[in-house]
PDB file of C-alpha atoms in Angstrom:
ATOM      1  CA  UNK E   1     138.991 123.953  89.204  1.00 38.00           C
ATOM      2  CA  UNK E   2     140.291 124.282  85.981  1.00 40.00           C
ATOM      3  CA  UNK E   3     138.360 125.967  82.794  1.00 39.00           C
ATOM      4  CA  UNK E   4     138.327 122.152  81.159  1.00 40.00           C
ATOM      5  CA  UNK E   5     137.057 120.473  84.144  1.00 46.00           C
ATOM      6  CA  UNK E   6     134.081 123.208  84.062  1.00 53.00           C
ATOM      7  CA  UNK E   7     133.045 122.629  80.520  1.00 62.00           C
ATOM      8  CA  UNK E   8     133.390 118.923  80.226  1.00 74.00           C
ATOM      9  CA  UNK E   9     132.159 116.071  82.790  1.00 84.00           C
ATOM     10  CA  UNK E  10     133.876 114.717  85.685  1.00 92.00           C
ATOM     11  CA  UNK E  11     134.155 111.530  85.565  1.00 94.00           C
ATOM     12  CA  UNK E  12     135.029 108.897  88.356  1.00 96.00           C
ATOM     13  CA  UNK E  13     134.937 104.781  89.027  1.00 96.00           C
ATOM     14  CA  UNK E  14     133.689 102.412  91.275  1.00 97.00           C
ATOM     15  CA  UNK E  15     134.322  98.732  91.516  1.00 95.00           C
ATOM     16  CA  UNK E  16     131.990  96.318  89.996  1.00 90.00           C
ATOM     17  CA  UNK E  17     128.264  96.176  91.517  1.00 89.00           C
ATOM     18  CA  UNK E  18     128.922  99.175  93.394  1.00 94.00           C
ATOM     19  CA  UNK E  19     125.991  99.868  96.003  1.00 95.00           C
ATOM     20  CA  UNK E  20     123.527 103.032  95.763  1.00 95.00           C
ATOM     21  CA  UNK E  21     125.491 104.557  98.954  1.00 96.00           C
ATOM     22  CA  UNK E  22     129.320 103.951  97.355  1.00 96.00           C
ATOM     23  CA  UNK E  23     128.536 105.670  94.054  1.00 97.00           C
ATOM     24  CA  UNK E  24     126.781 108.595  96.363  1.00 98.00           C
ATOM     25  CA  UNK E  25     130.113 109.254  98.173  1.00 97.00           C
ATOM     26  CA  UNK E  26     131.959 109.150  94.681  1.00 97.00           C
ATOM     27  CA  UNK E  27     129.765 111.881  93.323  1.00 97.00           C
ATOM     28  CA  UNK E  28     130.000 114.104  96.646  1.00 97.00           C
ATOM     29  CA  UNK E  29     133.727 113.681  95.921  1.00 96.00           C
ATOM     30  CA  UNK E  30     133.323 115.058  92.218  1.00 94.00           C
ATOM     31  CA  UNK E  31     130.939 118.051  93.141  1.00 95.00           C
ATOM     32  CA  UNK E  32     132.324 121.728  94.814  1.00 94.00           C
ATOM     33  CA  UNK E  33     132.124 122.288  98.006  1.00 97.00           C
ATOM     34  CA  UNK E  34     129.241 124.186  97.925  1.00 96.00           C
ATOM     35  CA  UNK E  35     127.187 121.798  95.986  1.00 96.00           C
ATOM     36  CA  UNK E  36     127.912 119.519  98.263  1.00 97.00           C
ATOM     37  CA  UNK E  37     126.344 120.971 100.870  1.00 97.00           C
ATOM     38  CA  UNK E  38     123.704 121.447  99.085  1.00 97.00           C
ATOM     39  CA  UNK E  39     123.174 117.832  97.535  1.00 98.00           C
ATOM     40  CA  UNK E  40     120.095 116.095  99.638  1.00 98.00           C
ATOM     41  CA  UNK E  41     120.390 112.364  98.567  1.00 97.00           C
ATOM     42  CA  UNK E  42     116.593 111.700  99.642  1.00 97.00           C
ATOM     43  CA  UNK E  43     115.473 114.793  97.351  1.00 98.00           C
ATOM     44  CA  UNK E  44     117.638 113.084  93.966  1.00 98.00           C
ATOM     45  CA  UNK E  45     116.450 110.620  91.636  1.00 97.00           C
ATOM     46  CA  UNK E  46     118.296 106.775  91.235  1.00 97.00           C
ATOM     47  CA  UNK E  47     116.996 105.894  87.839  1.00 96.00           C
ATOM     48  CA  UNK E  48     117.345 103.146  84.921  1.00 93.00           C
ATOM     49  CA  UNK E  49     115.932 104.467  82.105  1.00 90.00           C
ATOM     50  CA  UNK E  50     116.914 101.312  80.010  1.00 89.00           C
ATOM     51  CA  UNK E  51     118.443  98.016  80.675  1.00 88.00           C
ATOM     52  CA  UNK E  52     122.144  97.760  81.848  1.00 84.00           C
ATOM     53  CA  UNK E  53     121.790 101.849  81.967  1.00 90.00           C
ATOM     54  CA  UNK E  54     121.587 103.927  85.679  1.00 95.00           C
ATOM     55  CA  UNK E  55     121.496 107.581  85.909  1.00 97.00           C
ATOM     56  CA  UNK E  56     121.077 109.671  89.415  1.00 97.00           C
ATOM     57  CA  UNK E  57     119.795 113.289  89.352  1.00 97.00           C
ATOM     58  CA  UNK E  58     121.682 115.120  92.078  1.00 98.00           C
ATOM     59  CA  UNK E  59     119.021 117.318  93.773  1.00 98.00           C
ATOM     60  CA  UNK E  60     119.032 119.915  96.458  1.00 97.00           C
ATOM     61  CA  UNK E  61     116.267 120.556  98.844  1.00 96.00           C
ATOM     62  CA  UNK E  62     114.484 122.054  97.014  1.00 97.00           C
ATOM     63  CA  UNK E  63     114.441 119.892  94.165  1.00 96.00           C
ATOM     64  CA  UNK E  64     116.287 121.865  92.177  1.00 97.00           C
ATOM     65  CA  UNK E  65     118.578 120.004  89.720  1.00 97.00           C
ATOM     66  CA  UNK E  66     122.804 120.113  90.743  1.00 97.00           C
ATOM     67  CA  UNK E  67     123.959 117.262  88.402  1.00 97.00           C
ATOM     68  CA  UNK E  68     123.093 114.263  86.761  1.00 97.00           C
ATOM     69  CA  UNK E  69     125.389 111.155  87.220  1.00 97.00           C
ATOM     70  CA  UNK E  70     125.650 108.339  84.126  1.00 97.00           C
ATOM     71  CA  UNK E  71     126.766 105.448  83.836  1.00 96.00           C
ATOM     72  CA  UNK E  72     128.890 104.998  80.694  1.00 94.00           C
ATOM     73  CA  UNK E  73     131.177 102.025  80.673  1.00 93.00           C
ATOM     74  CA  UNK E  74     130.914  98.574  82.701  1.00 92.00           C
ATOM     75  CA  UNK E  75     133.810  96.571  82.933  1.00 89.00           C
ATOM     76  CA  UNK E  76     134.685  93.444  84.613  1.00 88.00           C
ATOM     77  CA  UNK E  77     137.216  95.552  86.826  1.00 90.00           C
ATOM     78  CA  UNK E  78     134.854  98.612  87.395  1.00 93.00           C
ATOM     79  CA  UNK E  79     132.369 100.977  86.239  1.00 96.00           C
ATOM     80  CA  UNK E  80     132.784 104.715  85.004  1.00 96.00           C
ATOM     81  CA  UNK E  81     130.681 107.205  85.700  1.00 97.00           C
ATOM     82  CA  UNK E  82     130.581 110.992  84.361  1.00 96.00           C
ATOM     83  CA  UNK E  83     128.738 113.794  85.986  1.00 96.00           C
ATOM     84  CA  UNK E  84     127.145 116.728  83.995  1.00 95.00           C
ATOM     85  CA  UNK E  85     126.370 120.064  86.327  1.00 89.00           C
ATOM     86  CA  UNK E  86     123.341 122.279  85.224  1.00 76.00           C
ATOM     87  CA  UNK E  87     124.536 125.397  83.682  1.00 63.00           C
TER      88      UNK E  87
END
């Protein structure tokens, strides 16, 4: 992984009224190996802390925090997502 990729957020699409499940395997895609191992999808949060806005907190086991997944564009041919690891 390069120093950029570290610093900033990953970003990735799905099409249009993507399902709960698709935008999981997107994110496992995004995070290290290691975190994905770690990532337990029943531990992490699907949220929408406004209208038209989602956000999922990517949680291990032990409810410690991985990443948190945004939503920040809708289009009609997709929606972009950008992931933010804890530090």
């Amino acid at each position: 992984m390069d120093k950029n990729k570290e610093n900033g957020p990953s970003k990735f699409a799905v099409p249009p009224f993507a399902s709960d499940d698709e935008i999981w395997i997107k994110i496992l895609e995004v995070l290290t190996p290691s975190e994905q191992l770690e990532a337990s999808r029943s531990k992490s949060e699907f949220n929408d802390p406004y209208v038209g806005g989602k956000e999922i907190i990517v949680k291990r086991s032990d409810y410690s925090d991985i990443a948190v997944a945004l939503l920040s564009e809708v289009s009609d041919v997709g929606d972009e997502w950008a992931i933010y690891r804890e530090l």
